[in-house]
Amino acid sequence: MISQILYLPNASIKLFADDTNLFVHGITLDNVVMNFNASLGSLGNWFYANKLSFSIDKTSYSIFWKSDRIKHNYTIQLCDSDIKQVNCSKYLGVYVDSNLDWKDHIDYIFKKLIKFIIIFYKLRCKLNSKFLKMLYFSFIYSHLLYGVEVYANTSKSSLKRLMVLNNKILRVLQMQPRDVRTAQLYKK
């Protein structure tokens, strides 16, 4: 494991499959950028020494800072190549944005799930409730639940879109009119 071989003060490395993520922390933004560039240099040297490669066009960074607006002209480099700054990136299937408001992740889930309304509308008359329930838990519930500990820590208004969509899907699957209380949908 890289973290056992390579010492990076003020940084930690997280590995998953072929993804390497570097997390750097510090008291000031200048300090963070300095530590980040130093850590990237060490990491790049380690990759080179171990005959590993990385894709510079897939490499990016985000800054999480207590200030609303970060004005900087910092250059972050890996092996003499500039790395692009992004406001949002995917980490283990969750879209993490630099504001930590999770709107990008909620939009991603919403767009993924809304496609199922028409499919479920067509299937609800052809399959029994046991199979419909299985489909719901496989294709809807699993997406809502994945990462919920992280992304549900946002405002109720941001989550409302997902709740309304989930209620609509449950109504379609159970062939219930709009006036049926949501508690009954969830109980069934």
PDB file of C-alpha atoms in Angstrom:
ATOM      1  CA  MET A   1       0.000   0.000   0.000  1.00  0.00           C
ATOM      2  CA  ILE A   2       1.295   3.454  -0.907  1.00  0.00           C
ATOM      3  CA  SER A   3       0.568   5.050   2.461  1.00  0.00           C
ATOM      4  CA  GLN A   4       2.750   2.465   4.230  1.00  0.00           C
ATOM      5  CA  ILE A   5       5.673   3.037   1.844  1.00  0.00           C
ATOM      6  CA  LEU A   6       5.413   6.767   1.180  1.00  0.00           C
ATOM      7  CA  TYR A   7       5.422   9.275   4.048  1.00  0.00           C
ATOM      8  CA  LEU A   8       3.451  12.431   3.314  1.00  0.00           C
ATOM      9  CA  PRO A   9       3.090  14.802   6.276  1.00  0.00           C
ATOM     10  CA  ASN A  10      -0.215  16.724   6.372  1.00  0.00           C
ATOM     11  CA  ALA A  11      -1.661  14.458   3.693  1.00  0.00           C
ATOM     12  CA  SER A  12      -3.372  11.127   3.418  1.00  0.00           C
ATOM     13  CA  ILE A  13      -3.758   8.811   0.467  1.00  0.00           C
ATOM     14  CA  LYS A  14      -6.941   6.872  -0.230  1.00  0.00           C
ATOM     15  CA  LEU A  15      -6.910   4.084  -2.788  1.00  0.00           C
ATOM     16  CA  PHE A  16      -9.797   2.324  -4.459  1.00  0.00           C
ATOM     17  CA  ALA A  17      -9.218   0.039  -7.439  1.00  0.00           C
ATOM     18  CA  ASP A  18      -7.218   2.175  -9.885  1.00  0.00           C
ATOM     19  CA  ASP A  19      -8.110   5.516  -8.256  1.00  0.00           C
ATOM     20  CA  THR A  20      -5.673   7.356  -6.034  1.00  0.00           C
ATOM     21  CA  ASN A  21      -6.970  10.275  -3.978  1.00  0.00           C
ATOM     22  CA  LEU A  22      -4.764  12.631  -2.046  1.00  0.00           C
ATOM     23  CA  PHE A  23      -6.231  14.651   0.814  1.00  0.00           C
ATOM     24  CA  VAL A  24      -4.183  17.561   2.137  1.00  0.00           C
ATOM     25  CA  HIS A  25      -5.029  19.786   5.072  1.00  0.00           C
ATOM     26  CA  GLY A  26      -3.531  22.851   6.688  1.00  0.00           C
ATOM     27  CA  ILE A  27      -4.213  26.026   8.603  1.00  0.00           C
ATOM     28  CA  THR A  28      -3.892  28.492   5.733  1.00  0.00           C
ATOM     29  CA  LEU A  29      -4.671  28.076   2.057  1.00  0.00           C
ATOM     30  CA  ASP A  30      -1.068  28.947   1.186  1.00  0.00           C
ATOM     31  CA  ASN A  31       0.079  26.184   3.518  1.00  0.00           C
ATOM     32  CA  VAL A  32      -2.336  23.689   1.959  1.00  0.00           C
ATOM     33  CA  VAL A  33      -1.199  24.490  -1.590  1.00  0.00           C
ATOM     34  CA  MET A  34       2.483  24.234  -0.593  1.00  0.00           C
ATOM     35  CA  ASN A  35       1.865  20.858   1.125  1.00  0.00           C
ATOM     36  CA  PHE A  36      -0.243  19.676  -1.799  1.00  0.00           C
ATOM     37  CA  ASN A  37       2.447  20.433  -4.395  1.00  0.00           C
ATOM     38  CA  ALA A  38       5.111  18.786  -2.227  1.00  0.00           C
ATOM     39  CA  SER A  39       2.931  15.707  -1.683  1.00  0.00           C
ATOM     40  CA  LEU A  40       2.103  15.490  -5.397  1.00  0.00           C
ATOM     41  CA  GLY A  41       5.812  15.685  -6.203  1.00  0.00           C
ATOM     42  CA  SER A  42       6.552  12.798  -3.835  1.00  0.00           C
ATOM     43  CA  LEU A  43       3.608  10.823  -5.164  1.00  0.00           C
ATOM     44  CA  GLY A  44       4.670  11.421  -8.787  1.00  0.00           C
ATOM     45  CA  ASN A  45       8.210  10.275  -7.984  1.00  0.00           C
ATOM     46  CA  TRP A  46       6.835   7.169  -6.263  1.00  0.00           C
ATOM     47  CA  PHE A  47       4.650   6.371  -9.283  1.00  0.00           C
ATOM     48  CA  TYR A  48       7.626   6.805 -11.616  1.00  0.00           C
ATOM     49  CA  ALA A  49       9.973   4.690  -9.449  1.00  0.00           C
ATOM     50  CA  ASN A  50       7.385   1.897  -9.332  1.00  0.00           C
ATOM     51  CA  LYS A  51       6.677   2.083 -13.086  1.00  0.00           C
ATOM     52  CA  LEU A  52       3.097   3.188 -12.565  1.00  0.00           C
ATOM     53  CA  SER A  53       1.312   5.735 -14.696  1.00  0.00           C
ATOM     54  CA  PHE A  54      -1.402   8.281 -14.166  1.00  0.00           C
ATOM     55  CA  SER A  55      -3.683  10.176 -16.486  1.00  0.00           C
ATOM     56  CA  ILE A  56      -3.079  13.895 -16.129  1.00  0.00           C
ATOM     57  CA  ASP A  57      -6.304  14.748 -18.006  1.00  0.00           C
ATOM     58  CA  LYS A  58      -8.313  12.713 -15.469  1.00  0.00           C
ATOM     59  CA  THR A  59      -6.495  14.358 -12.562  1.00  0.00           C
ATOM     60  CA  SER A  60      -8.143  17.311 -10.849  1.00  0.00           C
ATOM     61  CA  TYR A  61      -8.387  18.994  -7.483  1.00  0.00           C
ATOM     62  CA  SER A  62     -10.980  20.769  -5.353  1.00  0.00           C
ATOM     63  CA  ILE A  63     -10.550  23.154  -2.481  1.00  0.00           C
ATOM     64  CA  PHE A  64     -12.784  22.924   0.567  1.00  0.00           C
ATOM     65  CA  TRP A  65     -12.407  26.110   2.545  1.00  0.00           C
ATOM     66  CA  LYS A  66     -14.497  27.966   5.089  1.00  0.00           C
ATOM     67  CA  SER A  67     -14.575  31.115   2.938  1.00  0.00           C
ATOM     68  CA  ASP A  68     -17.369  31.408   0.365  1.00  0.00           C
ATOM     69  CA  ARG A  69     -15.105  32.806  -2.310  1.00  0.00           C
ATOM     70  CA  ILE A  70     -11.609  31.585  -2.868  1.00  0.00           C
ATOM     71  CA  LYS A  71      -9.553  33.946  -4.943  1.00  0.00           C
ATOM     72  CA  HIS A  72      -6.198  32.490  -5.763  1.00  0.00           C
ATOM     73  CA  ASN A  73      -3.693  32.172  -8.506  1.00  0.00           C
ATOM     74  CA  TYR A  74      -2.088  29.006  -7.290  1.00  0.00           C
ATOM     75  CA  THR A  75      -0.584  26.466  -9.609  1.00  0.00           C
ATOM     76  CA  ILE A  76      -1.003  22.827  -8.691  1.00  0.00           C
ATOM     77  CA  GLN A  77       1.274  20.515 -10.652  1.00  0.00           C
ATOM     78  CA  LEU A  78       1.961  16.833 -11.002  1.00  0.00           C
ATOM     79  CA  CYS A  79       5.213  16.018 -12.815  1.00  0.00           C
ATOM     80  CA  ASP A  80       5.448  19.502 -14.349  1.00  0.00           C
ATOM     81  CA  SER A  81       1.877  19.386 -15.679  1.00  0.00           C
ATOM     82  CA  ASP A  82      -0.807  21.746 -14.406  1.00  0.00           C
ATOM     83  CA  ILE A  83      -3.805  20.115 -12.768  1.00  0.00           C
ATOM     84  CA  LYS A  84      -7.233  21.628 -13.344  1.00  0.00           C
ATOM     85  CA  GLN A  85      -9.382  22.830 -10.479  1.00  0.00           C
ATOM     86  CA  VAL A  86     -12.959  21.543 -10.424  1.00  0.00           C
ATOM     87  CA  ASN A  87     -15.914  22.497  -8.265  1.00  0.00           C
ATOM     88  CA  CYS A  88     -17.268  18.965  -8.225  1.00  0.00           C
ATOM     89  CA  SER A  89     -15.813  15.499  -8.642  1.00  0.00           C
ATOM     90  CA  LYS A  90     -16.999  11.950  -8.217  1.00  0.00           C
ATOM     91  CA  TYR A  91     -15.526  10.074  -5.257  1.00  0.00           C
ATOM     92  CA  LEU A  92     -16.637   6.467  -4.772  1.00  0.00           C
ATOM     93  CA  GLY A  93     -19.905   7.121  -6.581  1.00  0.00           C
ATOM     94  CA  VAL A  94     -20.780  10.324  -4.718  1.00  0.00           C
ATOM     95  CA  TYR A  95     -20.463  13.733  -6.340  1.00  0.00           C
ATOM     96  CA  VAL A  96     -18.633  15.958  -3.876  1.00  0.00           C
ATOM     97  CA  ASP A  97     -18.769  19.673  -4.588  1.00  0.00           C
ATOM     98  CA  SER A  98     -16.473  22.291  -3.104  1.00  0.00           C
ATOM     99  CA  ASN A  99     -19.395  23.961  -1.268  1.00  0.00           C
ATOM    100  CA  LEU A 100     -20.473  20.641   0.260  1.00  0.00           C
ATOM    101  CA  ASP A 101     -24.114  21.430  -0.490  1.00  0.00           C
ATOM    102  CA  TRP A 102     -24.539  18.141  -2.436  1.00  0.00           C
ATOM    103  CA  LYS A 103     -26.694  19.693  -5.165  1.00  0.00           C
ATOM    104  CA  ASP A 104     -24.677  18.006  -7.917  1.00  0.00           C
ATOM    105  CA  HIS A 105     -25.087  14.599  -6.289  1.00  0.00           C
ATOM    106  CA  ILE A 106     -28.810  15.117  -5.723  1.00  0.00           C
ATOM    107  CA  ASP A 107     -29.198  16.198  -9.376  1.00  0.00           C
ATOM    108  CA  TYR A 108     -27.309  13.065 -10.448  1.00  0.00           C
ATOM    109  CA  ILE A 109     -29.611  10.791  -8.429  1.00  0.00           C
ATOM    110  CA  PHE A 110     -32.714  12.649  -9.623  1.00  0.00           C
ATOM    111  CA  LYS A 111     -31.760  12.312 -13.299  1.00  0.00           C
ATOM    112  CA  LYS A 112     -30.964   8.652 -12.821  1.00  0.00           C
ATOM    113  CA  LEU A 113     -34.245   7.840 -11.072  1.00  0.00           C
ATOM    114  CA  ILE A 114     -36.713   9.917 -13.090  1.00  0.00           C
ATOM    115  CA  LYS A 115     -36.214   7.575 -16.041  1.00  0.00           C
ATOM    116  CA  PHE A 116     -37.818   4.771 -14.065  1.00  0.00           C
ATOM    117  CA  ILE A 117     -41.241   6.424 -13.790  1.00  0.00           C
ATOM    118  CA  ILE A 118     -42.237   5.535 -17.353  1.00  0.00           C
ATOM    119  CA  ILE A 119     -40.715   2.064 -17.078  1.00  0.00           C
ATOM    120  CA  PHE A 120     -42.544   1.350 -13.829  1.00  0.00           C
ATOM    121  CA  TYR A 121     -45.749   2.823 -15.199  1.00  0.00           C
ATOM    122  CA  LYS A 122     -45.655   0.256 -18.003  1.00  0.00           C
ATOM    123  CA  LEU A 123     -44.592  -2.640 -15.786  1.00  0.00           C
ATOM    124  CA  ARG A 124     -47.049  -2.121 -12.939  1.00  0.00           C
ATOM    125  CA  CYS A 125     -49.881  -3.890 -14.798  1.00  0.00           C
ATOM    126  CA  LYS A 126     -47.701  -6.737 -16.036  1.00  0.00           C
ATOM    127  CA  LEU A 127     -45.896  -7.763 -12.820  1.00  0.00           C
ATOM    128  CA  ASN A 128     -47.197  -8.683  -9.408  1.00  0.00           C
ATOM    129  CA  SER A 129     -46.458  -6.565  -6.342  1.00  0.00           C
ATOM    130  CA  LYS A 130     -43.668  -8.870  -5.161  1.00  0.00           C
ATOM    131  CA  PHE A 131     -41.635  -8.260  -8.346  1.00  0.00           C
ATOM    132  CA  LEU A 132     -42.447  -4.557  -8.388  1.00  0.00           C
ATOM    133  CA  LYS A 133     -41.195  -4.285  -4.818  1.00  0.00           C
ATOM    134  CA  MET A 134     -38.019  -6.112  -5.786  1.00  0.00           C
ATOM    135  CA  LEU A 135     -37.499  -3.738  -8.716  1.00  0.00           C
ATOM    136  CA  TYR A 136     -38.053  -0.716  -6.486  1.00  0.00           C
ATOM    137  CA  PHE A 137     -35.466  -1.842  -3.937  1.00  0.00           C
ATOM    138  CA  SER A 138     -33.008  -2.792  -6.683  1.00  0.00           C
ATOM    139  CA  PHE A 139     -33.243   0.282  -8.893  1.00  0.00           C
ATOM    140  CA  ILE A 140     -34.580   3.117  -6.731  1.00  0.00           C
ATOM    141  CA  TYR A 141     -33.953   2.512  -3.056  1.00  0.00           C
ATOM    142  CA  SER A 142     -30.356   1.408  -3.617  1.00  0.00           C
ATOM    143  CA  HIS A 143     -29.521   4.730  -5.333  1.00  0.00           C
ATOM    144  CA  LEU A 144     -31.272   6.775  -2.671  1.00  0.00           C
ATOM    145  CA  LEU A 145     -29.556   4.911   0.141  1.00  0.00           C
ATOM    146  CA  TYR A 146     -26.011   4.904  -1.243  1.00  0.00           C
ATOM    147  CA  GLY A 147     -24.088   7.724   0.424  1.00  0.00           C
ATOM    148  CA  VAL A 148     -27.172   9.028   2.237  1.00  0.00           C
ATOM    149  CA  GLU A 149     -25.137   9.510   5.432  1.00  0.00           C
ATOM    150  CA  VAL A 150     -23.112  12.102   3.559  1.00  0.00           C
ATOM    151  CA  TYR A 151     -25.429  13.833   1.094  1.00  0.00           C
ATOM    152  CA  ALA A 152     -28.530  13.961   3.316  1.00  0.00           C
ATOM    153  CA  ASN A 153     -26.695  16.409   5.539  1.00  0.00           C
ATOM    154  CA  THR A 154     -27.998  19.259   3.398  1.00  0.00           C
ATOM    155  CA  SER A 155     -31.067  21.472   3.469  1.00  0.00           C
ATOM    156  CA  LYS A 156     -34.570  20.027   3.366  1.00  0.00           C
ATOM    157  CA  SER A 157     -35.302  22.052   0.254  1.00  0.00           C
ATOM    158  CA  SER A 158     -32.430  20.337  -1.588  1.00  0.00           C
ATOM    159  CA  LEU A 159     -33.690  16.898  -0.590  1.00  0.00           C
ATOM    160  CA  LYS A 160     -37.331  17.704  -1.371  1.00  0.00           C
ATOM    161  CA  ARG A 161     -36.904  16.909  -5.094  1.00  0.00           C
ATOM    162  CA  LEU A 162     -35.803  13.370  -4.238  1.00  0.00           C
ATOM    163  CA  MET A 163     -38.594  12.874  -1.712  1.00  0.00           C
ATOM    164  CA  VAL A 164     -41.269  14.052  -4.149  1.00  0.00           C
ATOM    165  CA  LEU A 165     -39.836  11.847  -6.905  1.00  0.00           C
ATOM    166  CA  ASN A 166     -39.696   8.821  -4.608  1.00  0.00           C
ATOM    167  CA  ASN A 167     -43.309   9.398  -3.548  1.00  0.00           C
ATOM    168  CA  LYS A 168     -44.351   9.604  -7.209  1.00  0.00           C
ATOM    169  CA  ILE A 169     -42.555   6.346  -8.015  1.00  0.00           C
ATOM    170  CA  LEU A 170     -44.243   4.629  -5.072  1.00  0.00           C
ATOM    171  CA  ARG A 171     -47.647   5.894  -6.256  1.00  0.00           C
ATOM    172  CA  VAL A 172     -47.005   4.586  -9.769  1.00  0.00           C
ATOM    173  CA  LEU A 173     -45.872   1.177  -8.543  1.00  0.00           C
ATOM    174  CA  GLN A 174     -48.806   0.827  -6.170  1.00  0.00           C
ATOM    175  CA  MET A 175     -51.348   2.331  -8.615  1.00  0.00           C
ATOM    176  CA  GLN A 176     -52.442   4.885  -6.050  1.00  0.00           C
ATOM    177  CA  PRO A 177     -53.987   8.308  -6.711  1.00  0.00           C
ATOM    178  CA  ARG A 178     -52.312  11.558  -5.647  1.00  0.00           C
ATOM    179  CA  ASP A 179     -54.557  11.996  -2.606  1.00  0.00           C
ATOM    180  CA  VAL A 180     -53.242   8.846  -0.876  1.00  0.00           C
ATOM    181  CA  ARG A 181     -51.098   9.786   2.097  1.00  0.00           C
ATOM    182  CA  THR A 182     -47.384   9.140   1.714  1.00  0.00           C
ATOM    183  CA  ALA A 183     -47.300   7.269   5.034  1.00  0.00           C
ATOM    184  CA  GLN A 184     -49.580   4.623   3.497  1.00  0.00           C
ATOM    185  CA  LEU A 185     -47.291   4.309   0.466  1.00  0.00           C
ATOM    186  CA  TYR A 186     -44.262   3.690   2.630  1.00  0.00           C
ATOM    187  CA  LYS A 187     -46.109   1.311   4.947  1.00  0.00           C
ATOM    188  CA  LYS A 188     -47.250  -0.827   2.030  1.00  0.00           C
TER     189      LYS A 188
END
